[in-house]
Tab-separated table of C-alpha atoms in Angstrom:
chain	number	residue	atom	x	y	z
A	13	UNK	CA	25.982	-3.758	16.998
A	14	UNK	CA	23.931	-1.259	14.974
A	15	UNK	CA	21.063	-0.068	17.209
A	16	UNK	CA	18.011	1.316	15.478
A	17	UNK	CA	15.042	2.758	17.326
A	18	UNK	CA	11.699	2.727	15.563
A	19	UNK	CA	9.528	5.313	17.277
A	20	UNK	CA	6.340	3.588	18.285
A	21	UNK	CA	3.440	5.914	18.862
A	22	UNK	CA	0.716	3.337	18.131
A	23	UNK	CA	0.199	4.267	14.511
A	24	UNK	CA	0.484	1.565	11.969
A	25	UNK	CA	2.515	-1.379	10.875
A	26	UNK	CA	5.951	-1.201	12.452
A	27	UNK	CA	6.627	-4.866	11.879
A	28	UNK	CA	7.520	-4.397	8.219
A	29	UNK	CA	10.130	-1.726	8.695
A	30	UNK	CA	11.736	-3.680	11.561
A	31	UNK	CA	11.742	-6.934	9.560
A	32	UNK	CA	13.118	-5.214	6.474
A	33	UNK	CA	16.087	-3.882	8.406
A	34	UNK	CA	16.682	-7.214	10.193
A	35	UNK	CA	16.694	-8.944	6.805
A	36	UNK	CA	19.480	-6.603	5.578
A	37	UNK	CA	22.096	-6.954	8.187
A	38	UNK	CA	22.926	-9.491	10.891
A	39	UNK	CA	24.315	-7.101	13.467
A	40	UNK	CA	21.332	-4.761	13.513
A	41	UNK	CA	19.196	-4.561	16.631
A	42	UNK	CA	15.800	-2.948	16.147
A	43	UNK	CA	14.026	-1.474	19.185
A	44	UNK	CA	10.407	-0.541	18.597
A	45	UNK	CA	9.777	1.902	21.427
A	46	UNK	CA	8.115	5.089	22.612
A	47	UNK	CA	10.643	5.546	25.429
A	48	UNK	CA	12.522	8.850	24.911
A	49	UNK	CA	15.659	7.571	26.618
A	50	UNK	CA	15.823	4.418	24.490
A	51	UNK	CA	15.124	6.346	21.330
A	52	UNK	CA	17.942	8.821	21.944
A	53	UNK	CA	20.311	6.044	23.027
A	54	UNK	CA	20.039	4.371	19.606
A	55	UNK	CA	22.572	4.884	16.821
A	56	UNK	CA	19.842	5.897	14.389
A	57	UNK	CA	16.152	6.546	14.469
A	58	UNK	CA	13.205	5.723	12.222
A	59	UNK	CA	10.165	7.965	12.540
A	60	UNK	CA	7.287	6.107	10.805
A	61	UNK	CA	3.580	6.957	10.644
A	62	UNK	CA	0.359	6.008	8.922
A	63	UNK	CA	-3.215	7.074	9.372
A	64	UNK	CA	-4.656	10.465	10.131
A	65	UNK	CA	-2.223	13.243	11.057
A	66	UNK	CA	-4.392	14.578	13.893
A	67	UNK	CA	-4.266	11.228	15.675
A	68	UNK	CA	-0.535	10.912	15.019
A	69	UNK	CA	0.222	14.342	16.421
A	70	UNK	CA	-2.016	13.769	19.441
A	71	UNK	CA	-0.196	10.522	20.280
A	72	UNK	CA	3.249	12.075	19.726
A	73	UNK	CA	2.358	14.886	22.174
A	74	UNK	CA	0.668	12.534	24.705
A	75	UNK	CA	3.799	10.383	24.830
A	76	UNK	CA	5.941	13.503	25.249
A	77	UNK	CA	8.144	12.583	22.266
A	78	UNK	CA	7.491	15.726	20.236
A	79	UNK	CA	11.016	17.076	20.789
A	80	UNK	CA	12.815	13.748	20.197
A	81	UNK	CA	13.393	14.157	16.495
A	82	UNK	CA	14.730	17.710	16.805
A	83	UNK	CA	16.963	16.632	19.651
A	84	UNK	CA	18.296	13.688	17.625
A	85	UNK	CA	18.989	15.942	14.640
A	86	UNK	CA	20.703	18.458	16.920
A	87	UNK	CA	22.995	15.607	18.030
A	88	UNK	CA	23.701	14.751	14.394
A	89	UNK	CA	22.046	11.339	14.714
A	90	UNK	CA	20.701	9.874	11.451
A	91	UNK	CA	16.913	10.054	11.336
A	92	UNK	CA	14.684	8.584	8.617
A	93	UNK	CA	11.052	9.778	8.572
A	94	UNK	CA	8.554	7.778	6.525
A	95	UNK	CA	5.166	8.802	5.081
A	96	UNK	CA	3.089	10.503	7.773
A	97	UNK	CA	6.309	10.693	9.779
A	98	UNK	CA	7.629	13.008	7.014
A	99	UNK	CA	4.431	15.056	7.036
A	100	UNK	CA	4.611	15.424	10.805
A	101	UNK	CA	7.987	17.214	10.452
A	102	UNK	CA	6.379	20.151	8.640
A	103	UNK	CA	4.792	23.282	10.153
A	104	UNK	CA	1.216	22.204	9.647
A	105	UNK	CA	-1.156	20.009	7.663
A	106	UNK	CA	-4.497	20.836	6.118
A	107	UNK	CA	-5.713	17.288	6.890
A	108	UNK	CA	-8.482	17.138	9.518
A	109	UNK	CA	-9.147	20.877	9.113
A	110	UNK	CA	-5.807	22.211	10.277
A	111	UNK	CA	-3.236	20.403	12.418
A	112	UNK	CA	-0.087	21.945	13.833
A	113	UNK	CA	2.874	19.644	13.287
A	114	UNK	CA	6.416	19.547	14.654
A	115	UNK	CA	7.752	22.480	12.581
A	116	UNK	CA	11.181	20.982	12.028
A	117	UNK	CA	11.086	21.717	8.289
A	118	UNK	CA	9.365	24.829	6.924
A	119	UNK	CA	6.312	24.101	4.788
A	120	UNK	CA	2.845	22.617	4.818
A	121	UNK	CA	0.994	19.450	3.959
A	122	UNK	CA	-1.726	19.741	1.337
A	123	UNK	CA	-4.340	17.438	-0.155
A	124	UNK	CA	-4.058	16.186	-3.718
A	125	UNK	CA	-6.603	17.709	-6.051
A	126	UNK	CA	-8.751	19.630	-3.575
A	127	UNK	CA	-12.235	20.371	-4.836
A	128	UNK	CA	-11.260	20.568	-8.495
A	129	UNK	CA	-9.986	17.004	-8.709
A	130	UNK	CA	-6.591	15.962	-9.977
A	131	UNK	CA	-5.690	15.613	-13.646
A	132	UNK	CA	-2.675	14.237	-15.511
A	133	UNK	CA	-0.930	16.020	-18.412
A	134	UNK	CA	-3.443	14.571	-20.879
A	135	UNK	CA	-6.426	15.728	-18.859
A	136	UNK	CA	-7.306	12.312	-17.434
A	137	UNK	CA	-8.659	12.181	-13.910
A	138	UNK	CA	-6.222	10.769	-11.356
A	139	UNK	CA	-7.325	8.727	-8.337
A	140	UNK	CA	-6.697	9.832	-4.773
A	141	UNK	CA	-5.070	8.286	-2.738
A	142	UNK	CA	-1.932	8.244	-4.840
A	143	UNK	CA	-1.450	4.494	-4.452
A	144	UNK	CA	1.168	2.314	-6.104
A	145	UNK	CA	4.607	2.462	-7.652
A	146	UNK	CA	5.839	5.798	-8.949
A	147	UNK	CA	9.204	7.207	-10.063
A	148	UNK	CA	11.400	9.275	-7.811
A	149	UNK	CA	13.675	11.749	-9.551
A	150	UNK	CA	16.786	12.303	-7.436
A	151	UNK	CA	17.358	16.053	-7.098
A	152	UNK	CA	20.823	15.761	-5.756
A	153	UNK	CA	23.318	13.202	-4.598
A	154	UNK	CA	22.876	11.931	-1.126
A	155	UNK	CA	24.356	8.918	0.727
A	156	UNK	CA	20.826	7.441	0.932
A	157	UNK	CA	20.495	7.357	-2.859
A	158	UNK	CA	23.687	5.327	-3.239
A	159	UNK	CA	23.207	2.294	-5.515
A	160	UNK	CA	19.676	3.377	-6.487
A	161	UNK	CA	19.129	4.355	-10.102
A	162	UNK	CA	17.580	7.760	-10.742
A	163	UNK	CA	13.830	7.567	-11.418
A	164	UNK	CA	13.508	4.176	-9.666
A	165	UNK	CA	10.006	3.293	-8.639
A	166	UNK	CA	8.921	3.277	-4.969
A	167	UNK	CA	5.630	2.356	-3.363
A	168	UNK	CA	3.409	5.291	-2.300
A	169	UNK	CA	0.084	5.416	-0.520
A	170	UNK	CA	-1.087	8.877	0.526
A	171	UNK	CA	-3.736	11.494	-0.111
A	172	UNK	CA	-1.716	14.418	1.278
A	173	UNK	CA	1.687	15.648	0.109
A	174	UNK	CA	4.430	17.863	1.505
A	175	UNK	CA	4.981	21.341	0.040
A	176	UNK	CA	8.262	22.589	1.522
A	177	UNK	CA	8.994	26.326	1.642
A	178	UNK	CA	12.682	25.660	1.033
A	179	UNK	CA	12.958	23.786	-2.265
A	180	UNK	CA	16.675	23.305	-1.670
A	181	UNK	CA	15.644	20.638	0.867
A	182	UNK	CA	13.989	18.526	-1.829
A	183	UNK	CA	16.135	15.423	-2.310
A	184	UNK	CA	13.647	13.609	-4.559
A	185	UNK	CA	10.596	14.618	-6.550
A	186	UNK	CA	7.626	12.706	-7.990
A	187	UNK	CA	4.951	13.670	-10.465
A	188	UNK	CA	1.273	13.010	-9.732
A	189	UNK	CA	-0.908	15.627	-11.380
A	190	UNK	CA	1.866	18.004	-10.378
A	191	UNK	CA	5.277	17.609	-8.887
A	192	UNK	CA	5.590	17.052	-5.146
A	193	UNK	CA	8.411	16.354	-2.700
A	194	UNK	CA	8.967	12.606	-2.426
A	195	UNK	CA	12.104	13.074	-0.279
A	196	UNK	CA	13.448	15.910	1.833
A	197	UNK	CA	16.803	16.133	3.485
A	198	UNK	CA	18.403	18.440	5.997
A	199	UNK	CA	21.566	17.669	7.953
A	200	UNK	CA	21.153	14.189	9.478
A	201	UNK	CA	17.445	14.087	8.687
A	202	UNK	CA	16.067	12.301	5.622
A	203	UNK	CA	12.336	12.100	5.018
A	204	UNK	CA	10.467	10.065	2.400
A	205	UNK	CA	6.812	10.111	1.416
A	206	UNK	CA	7.022	6.551	0.003
A	207	UNK	CA	7.409	3.330	1.931
A	208	UNK	CA	10.959	1.985	1.541
A	209	UNK	CA	10.034	-1.102	3.584
A	210	UNK	CA	7.428	-1.961	0.859
A	211	UNK	CA	9.483	-0.888	-2.157
A	212	UNK	CA	11.337	-4.138	-2.730
A	213	UNK	CA	14.924	-3.830	-3.960
A	214	UNK	CA	15.101	-0.039	-4.217
A	215	UNK	CA	13.510	0.384	-0.821
A	216	UNK	CA	15.712	-2.160	0.847
A	217	UNK	CA	18.763	-0.478	-0.717
A	218	UNK	CA	17.654	2.836	0.782
A	219	UNK	CA	17.168	1.222	4.198
A	220	UNK	CA	20.565	-0.439	3.896
A	221	UNK	CA	22.139	2.916	3.045
A	222	UNK	CA	20.444	4.397	6.100
A	223	UNK	CA	21.860	1.624	8.320
A	224	UNK	CA	25.349	2.594	7.172
A	225	UNK	CA	24.903	6.367	7.093
A	226	UNK	CA	26.734	8.517	9.612
A	227	UNK	CA	24.404	11.459	9.151
A	228	UNK	CA	26.754	13.582	7.082
A	229	UNK	CA	27.338	14.038	3.359
A	230	UNK	CA	24.037	15.768	2.700
A	231	UNK	CA	24.967	18.381	0.116
A	232	UNK	CA	22.854	21.269	1.449
B	24	UNK	CA	7.184	8.617	-15.750
B	25	UNK	CA	3.803	8.123	-14.251
B	26	UNK	CA	2.170	5.994	-11.608
B	27	UNK	CA	2.291	2.371	-12.763
B	28	UNK	CA	-0.785	0.138	-13.052
B	29	UNK	CA	-0.447	-2.831	-10.697
B	30	UNK	CA	-0.600	-6.584	-11.100
B	31	UNK	CA	-1.736	-8.327	-7.947
B	32	UNK	CA	-1.607	-12.151	-7.706
B	33	UNK	CA	-4.132	-13.511	-5.223
B	34	UNK	CA	-3.503	-16.461	-2.918
B	35	UNK	CA	-6.603	-18.242	-1.548
B	36	UNK	CA	-5.597	-19.976	1.668
B	37	UNK	CA	-7.275	-22.501	3.911
B	38	UNK	CA	-5.619	-23.199	7.298
B	39	UNK	CA	-2.375	-21.702	6.079
B	40	UNK	CA	-2.201	-23.596	2.759
B	41	UNK	CA	-2.801	-22.210	-0.688
B	42	UNK	CA	-5.815	-23.901	-2.259
B	43	UNK	CA	-7.304	-23.661	-5.778
B	44	UNK	CA	-4.048	-25.285	-6.863
B	45	UNK	CA	-0.780	-23.721	-7.713
B	46	UNK	CA	1.242	-25.634	-10.252
B	47	UNK	CA	4.602	-23.994	-10.672
B	48	UNK	CA	6.874	-26.491	-12.277
B	49	UNK	CA	9.889	-25.753	-10.146
B	50	UNK	CA	8.470	-25.143	-6.708
B	51	UNK	CA	9.219	-27.363	-3.773
B	52	UNK	CA	5.911	-27.120	-2.006
B	53	UNK	CA	3.047	-25.918	-4.155
B	54	UNK	CA	0.842	-25.227	-1.186
B	55	UNK	CA	3.153	-23.062	0.911
B	56	UNK	CA	1.881	-19.486	0.775
B	57	UNK	CA	5.169	-18.023	1.981
B	58	UNK	CA	7.118	-19.672	-0.788
B	59	UNK	CA	4.547	-18.719	-3.392
B	60	UNK	CA	4.325	-15.104	-2.216
B	61	UNK	CA	8.112	-14.856	-2.367
B	62	UNK	CA	8.120	-16.335	-5.824
B	63	UNK	CA	5.575	-13.810	-7.093
B	64	UNK	CA	7.375	-10.917	-5.429
B	65	UNK	CA	10.708	-11.964	-7.004
B	66	UNK	CA	8.954	-12.161	-10.384
B	67	UNK	CA	7.791	-8.543	-10.085
B	68	UNK	CA	4.313	-8.696	-8.611
B	69	UNK	CA	3.401	-5.188	-7.471
B	70	UNK	CA	1.432	-6.359	-4.416
B	71	UNK	CA	0.184	-9.638	-2.947
B	72	UNK	CA	-3.362	-10.350	-1.828
B	73	UNK	CA	-3.836	-13.119	0.672
B	74	UNK	CA	-7.445	-14.289	0.912
B	75	UNK	CA	-8.203	-16.465	3.947
B	76	UNK	CA	-11.042	-18.872	3.426
B	77	UNK	CA	-10.473	-20.750	6.691
B	78	UNK	CA	-13.697	-21.412	8.560
B	79	UNK	CA	-12.452	-22.464	11.987
B	80	UNK	CA	-10.974	-20.161	14.626
B	81	UNK	CA	-7.971	-22.431	15.290
B	82	UNK	CA	-7.221	-22.250	11.598
B	83	UNK	CA	-7.202	-18.505	11.757
B	84	UNK	CA	-4.335	-18.512	14.214
B	85	UNK	CA	-2.357	-20.299	11.522
B	86	UNK	CA	-3.318	-17.518	9.144
B	87	UNK	CA	-1.817	-14.891	11.435
B	88	UNK	CA	1.450	-16.855	11.562
B	89	UNK	CA	1.410	-17.179	7.803
B	90	UNK	CA	0.908	-13.430	7.355
B	91	UNK	CA	3.792	-12.830	9.734
B	92	UNK	CA	6.014	-15.184	7.758
B	93	UNK	CA	5.134	-13.582	4.432
B	94	UNK	CA	5.665	-10.049	5.792
B	95	UNK	CA	9.099	-11.024	7.110
B	96	UNK	CA	10.281	-12.081	3.698
B	97	UNK	CA	8.292	-10.194	1.109
B	98	UNK	CA	8.860	-6.447	0.929
B	99	UNK	CA	6.002	-5.355	-1.241
B	100	UNK	CA	2.506	-4.439	-0.056
B	101	UNK	CA	0.389	-7.247	1.396
B	102	UNK	CA	-3.401	-7.170	1.610
B	103	UNK	CA	-5.216	-9.699	3.803
B	104	UNK	CA	-8.875	-10.477	3.333
B	105	UNK	CA	-11.420	-13.051	4.483
B	106	UNK	CA	-13.202	-13.060	7.798
B	107	UNK	CA	-12.276	-9.472	8.773
B	108	UNK	CA	-15.259	-8.563	11.004
B	109	UNK	CA	-13.984	-6.508	13.955
B	110	UNK	CA	-11.500	-3.732	14.650
B	111	UNK	CA	-9.571	-6.327	16.608
B	112	UNK	CA	-9.313	-8.542	13.501
B	113	UNK	CA	-7.830	-5.572	11.609
B	114	UNK	CA	-5.387	-4.745	14.369
B	115	UNK	CA	-4.266	-8.411	14.491
B	116	UNK	CA	-3.598	-8.501	10.764
B	117	UNK	CA	-1.795	-5.119	10.639
B	118	UNK	CA	0.373	-6.137	13.586
B	119	UNK	CA	1.148	-9.399	11.812
B	120	UNK	CA	2.520	-7.339	8.915
B	121	UNK	CA	-0.413	-6.743	6.576
B	122	UNK	CA	-0.483	-3.342	4.971
B	123	UNK	CA	-4.142	-3.390	4.083
B	124	UNK	CA	-7.177	-5.454	4.989
B	125	UNK	CA	-10.005	-6.277	2.672
B	126	UNK	CA	-13.537	-6.160	4.148
B	127	UNK	CA	-16.356	-7.865	2.332
B	128	UNK	CA	-19.361	-9.388	4.113
B	129	UNK	CA	-18.888	-7.350	7.308
B	130	UNK	CA	-19.255	-4.173	5.265
B	131	UNK	CA	-22.652	-5.371	4.022
B	132	UNK	CA	-23.941	-6.519	7.404
B	133	UNK	CA	-22.631	-3.432	9.188
B	134	UNK	CA	-21.584	-0.547	6.896
B	135	UNK	CA	-20.588	1.537	9.916
B	136	UNK	CA	-17.763	-0.894	10.522
B	137	UNK	CA	-16.012	0.515	7.456
B	138	UNK	CA	-16.328	4.047	8.815
B	139	UNK	CA	-14.951	3.004	12.233
B	140	UNK	CA	-12.109	1.041	10.622
B	141	UNK	CA	-11.077	3.942	8.376
B	142	UNK	CA	-11.229	6.390	11.284
B	143	UNK	CA	-9.159	4.117	13.504
B	144	UNK	CA	-6.552	2.800	11.052
B	145	UNK	CA	-6.705	5.252	8.159
B	146	UNK	CA	-8.315	4.863	4.740
B	147	UNK	CA	-4.994	3.796	3.215
B	148	UNK	CA	-5.359	0.315	4.760
B	149	UNK	CA	-9.062	-0.247	4.228
B	150	UNK	CA	-9.989	-2.059	1.054
B	151	UNK	CA	-13.665	-2.807	0.516
B	152	UNK	CA	-14.230	-5.951	-1.540
B	153	UNK	CA	-17.364	-5.838	-3.597
B	154	UNK	CA	-18.959	-8.885	-5.294
B	155	UNK	CA	-21.297	-7.587	-7.970
B	156	UNK	CA	-23.649	-9.360	-10.353
B	157	UNK	CA	-25.616	-7.958	-13.280
B	158	UNK	CA	-29.313	-7.828	-12.576
B	159	UNK	CA	-30.598	-5.738	-15.472
B	160	UNK	CA	-32.429	-7.603	-18.264
B	161	UNK	CA	-31.347	-7.621	-21.881
B	162	UNK	CA	-32.034	-4.248	-23.458
B	163	UNK	CA	-32.310	-2.451	-20.083
B	164	UNK	CA	-29.678	0.012	-18.840
B	165	UNK	CA	-26.899	-1.836	-17.069
B	166	UNK	CA	-27.496	-2.386	-13.365
B	167	UNK	CA	-25.517	-4.492	-10.898
B	168	UNK	CA	-26.288	-5.580	-7.361
B	169	UNK	CA	-24.087	-6.577	-4.450
B	170	UNK	CA	-24.105	-10.294	-3.663
B	171	UNK	CA	-22.685	-12.178	-0.704
B	172	UNK	CA	-21.969	-15.822	-0.002
B	173	UNK	CA	-19.981	-16.379	-3.148
B	174	UNK	CA	-22.605	-14.787	-5.376
B	175	UNK	CA	-25.521	-16.825	-4.033
B	176	UNK	CA	-27.189	-14.264	-1.846
B	177	UNK	CA	-28.560	-10.993	-3.200
B	178	UNK	CA	-28.507	-7.957	-0.908
B	179	UNK	CA	-30.679	-5.724	-3.070
B	180	UNK	CA	-27.947	-3.059	-2.917
B	181	UNK	CA	-27.138	-1.242	-6.141
B	182	UNK	CA	-23.438	-1.717	-6.839
B	183	UNK	CA	-22.737	1.861	-7.888
B	184	UNK	CA	-24.565	3.408	-4.921
B	185	UNK	CA	-22.774	0.965	-2.696
B	186	UNK	CA	-19.207	1.730	-3.777
B	187	UNK	CA	-19.948	5.471	-3.505
B	188	UNK	CA	-21.186	4.937	0.032
B	189	UNK	CA	-18.193	2.817	0.989
B	190	UNK	CA	-15.766	5.454	-0.280
B	191	UNK	CA	-17.785	8.106	1.550
B	192	UNK	CA	-17.321	6.020	4.709
B	193	UNK	CA	-13.564	5.925	4.184
B	194	UNK	CA	-12.652	2.994	1.975
B	195	UNK	CA	-9.282	3.743	0.392
B	196	UNK	CA	-9.563	1.225	-2.428
B	197	UNK	CA	-12.230	-0.953	-4.037
B	198	UNK	CA	-11.597	-4.617	-4.942
B	199	UNK	CA	-14.300	-5.267	-7.511
B	200	UNK	CA	-15.202	-8.829	-8.479
B	201	UNK	CA	-17.735	-9.672	-11.144
B	202	UNK	CA	-19.588	-12.762	-9.949
B	203	UNK	CA	-20.794	-13.319	-13.487
B	204	UNK	CA	-17.241	-13.596	-14.703
B	205	UNK	CA	-15.432	-15.171	-11.758
B	206	UNK	CA	-13.868	-18.414	-12.892
B	207	UNK	CA	-15.089	-18.084	-16.488
B	208	UNK	CA	-11.782	-16.971	-18.088
B	209	UNK	CA	-13.733	-14.815	-20.575
B	210	UNK	CA	-12.459	-11.497	-19.231
B	211	UNK	CA	-13.554	-8.829	-16.756
B	212	UNK	CA	-17.043	-7.290	-16.874
B	213	UNK	CA	-15.685	-4.079	-18.436
B	214	UNK	CA	-18.938	-2.129	-18.263
B	215	UNK	CA	-19.110	-2.823	-14.558
B	216	UNK	CA	-15.479	-1.854	-14.091
B	217	UNK	CA	-15.852	1.401	-15.955
B	218	UNK	CA	-19.019	2.343	-14.099
B	219	UNK	CA	-17.383	1.759	-10.699
B	220	UNK	CA	-14.123	3.436	-11.677
B	221	UNK	CA	-15.988	6.548	-12.836
B	222	UNK	CA	-18.211	6.584	-9.746
B	223	UNK	CA	-15.403	6.860	-7.198
B	224	UNK	CA	-12.128	8.773	-6.734
B	225	UNK	CA	-10.218	5.937	-5.094
B	226	UNK	CA	-8.291	3.248	-6.980
B	227	UNK	CA	-10.253	0.226	-8.270
B	228	UNK	CA	-8.812	-3.276	-8.528
B	229	UNK	CA	-10.515	-5.380	-11.213
B	230	UNK	CA	-11.047	-9.056	-10.491
B	231	UNK	CA	-12.924	-12.012	-11.860
B	232	UNK	CA	-12.703	-13.618	-15.267
B	233	UNK	CA	-9.113	-13.263	-16.417
B	234	UNK	CA	-8.189	-15.916	-18.960
B	235	UNK	CA	-5.424	-14.269	-20.959
B	236	UNK	CA	-3.146	-11.247	-21.039
B	237	UNK	CA	-5.383	-9.183	-23.332
B	238	UNK	CA	-8.012	-9.340	-20.570
B	239	UNK	CA	-5.586	-7.565	-18.233
B	240	UNK	CA	-5.031	-4.869	-20.838
B	241	UNK	CA	-8.760	-4.438	-21.434
B	242	UNK	CA	-9.342	-4.119	-17.677
B	243	UNK	CA	-7.053	-1.100	-17.577
B	244	UNK	CA	-7.709	0.556	-20.918
B	245	UNK	CA	-11.443	-0.129	-21.238
B	246	UNK	CA	-12.476	-0.862	-17.674
B	247	UNK	CA	-10.510	1.993	-16.166
B	248	UNK	CA	-8.922	-0.258	-13.534
B	249	UNK	CA	-5.937	0.996	-11.537
B	250	UNK	CA	-4.842	-2.566	-10.734
B	251	UNK	CA	-5.683	-6.073	-11.928
B	252	UNK	CA	-5.981	-9.063	-9.669
B	253	UNK	CA	-5.612	-12.613	-10.962
B	254	UNK	CA	-5.067	-16.032	-9.508
B	255	UNK	CA	-5.304	-18.966	-11.838
B	256	UNK	CA	-3.528	-17.635	-14.928
B	257	UNK	CA	-0.436	-17.154	-12.764
B	258	UNK	CA	-0.873	-20.162	-10.439
B	259	UNK	CA	-1.009	-22.670	-13.254
B	260	UNK	CA	2.001	-21.189	-14.996
B	261	UNK	CA	0.034	-20.344	-18.145
B	262	UNK	CA	1.552	-16.858	-17.984
B	263	UNK	CA	4.296	-15.405	-15.841
B	264	UNK	CA	4.152	-11.996	-14.213
B	265	UNK	CA	7.053	-10.566	-16.257
B	266	UNK	CA	5.289	-11.744	-19.413
B	267	UNK	CA	2.032	-10.081	-18.313
B	268	UNK	CA	3.820	-6.801	-17.479
B	269	UNK	CA	5.700	-6.802	-20.760
B	270	UNK	CA	2.516	-7.414	-22.711
B	271	UNK	CA	0.646	-4.642	-20.920
B	272	UNK	CA	3.586	-2.222	-21.420
B	273	UNK	CA	3.588	-3.031	-25.134
B	274	UNK	CA	-0.065	-1.915	-25.286
B	275	UNK	CA	0.950	1.471	-23.865
B	276	UNK	CA	0.207	0.850	-20.185
B	277	UNK	CA	2.692	2.233	-17.649
B	278	UNK	CA	4.095	-0.733	-15.712
B	279	UNK	CA	6.903	-1.267	-13.220
B	280	UNK	CA	9.216	-3.253	-15.463
B	281	UNK	CA	12.623	-2.825	-13.912
B	282	UNK	CA	12.264	-4.216	-10.436
B	283	UNK	CA	15.923	-3.807	-9.544
């Protein structure tokens, strides 16, 4: 049995990611939980998140699960962070003024456009949130990209993006007004800004790769 | 390599059944929203919108089950609208597997509801649906007002002021329907679309009036829409989603063509 814990801290739609994984593989058991013991007992961990980062971080701290992800990574357990889950891994976010995050990966979370607005290469104004299907350029080979063509489209919905200090951690990049990190990887941790559970075939392939990943093979 | 424009088929459902008729030639049960949603997703729809027109509360429980069933089988974004009036309604739909909810009448009767909803659940899942109708006379500058009750009841609210206010309150997307064009098949109200798209920073979904594929193109290129929503042209099999995407791509619009 392949045991997956989806960290539940009361933020957002966890049904989809659980259902997506259950649709992929018969012997998967998904446990949606905020219990630290159950999370660390799983074979692999999904760290999701939607909504405002301040509320997310407050709930993570209230539930006492702010050290879970780093502990799991220390144990070499595969961890997949999604959307605000990815942003929460960074040092801090400029959303809601300034919010201190988990600090697992060096870098910050910034807003698209700022006061000047966001423009494409032809000078056209771009909408924020960045919402819809955009291409992800794979920056290096990784077990989670297996079977997914380079530049495949994934579904994004976010107004803030991750700016990592260490660009060698960028596993995938996307262009929206400027380039930003669509995927980061470090050891047994993989983080994506897009929603694999909503990205049809490419997203399901990534989740399937995650279900079969042993946490190694990252090339950095 | 840019963000793709989206095609969103819309399913109008009453007590868990798709109404307004869906006439795929090769479908087992033309009223089953789960089967239809799956069919559209397989064909390359970029999102699905599920509009609940059920009046009774018992019927609404069926809706929740239907949303759960769709979300268990269809792995593209799902928006649920119709009768969303309380934070509890939103929570119920998100827990059932919806990614976004669309708020229409409740936004007009209580605009603060949109603010509370966006604060609680995040702007990314709050779509405000706007039904607008042209009220300016011939020769006057264009002006549109917000209508409710299927376009029968005027609210006196100026459409452009209204969408700005809704975005200010936290709406993450605007679903814009022209009540003058809805059901006419003569194309979107492009002036309305452009005015709304220029007024706000968030994505705008154009709806109401699509009769052919050129209308979809016009909605994006002239109306400035980020997504186009259509029901009947797809339901009745006049055009398929791959055909629509191909046509739009040929006119220079970035589309998600390769869904594998």
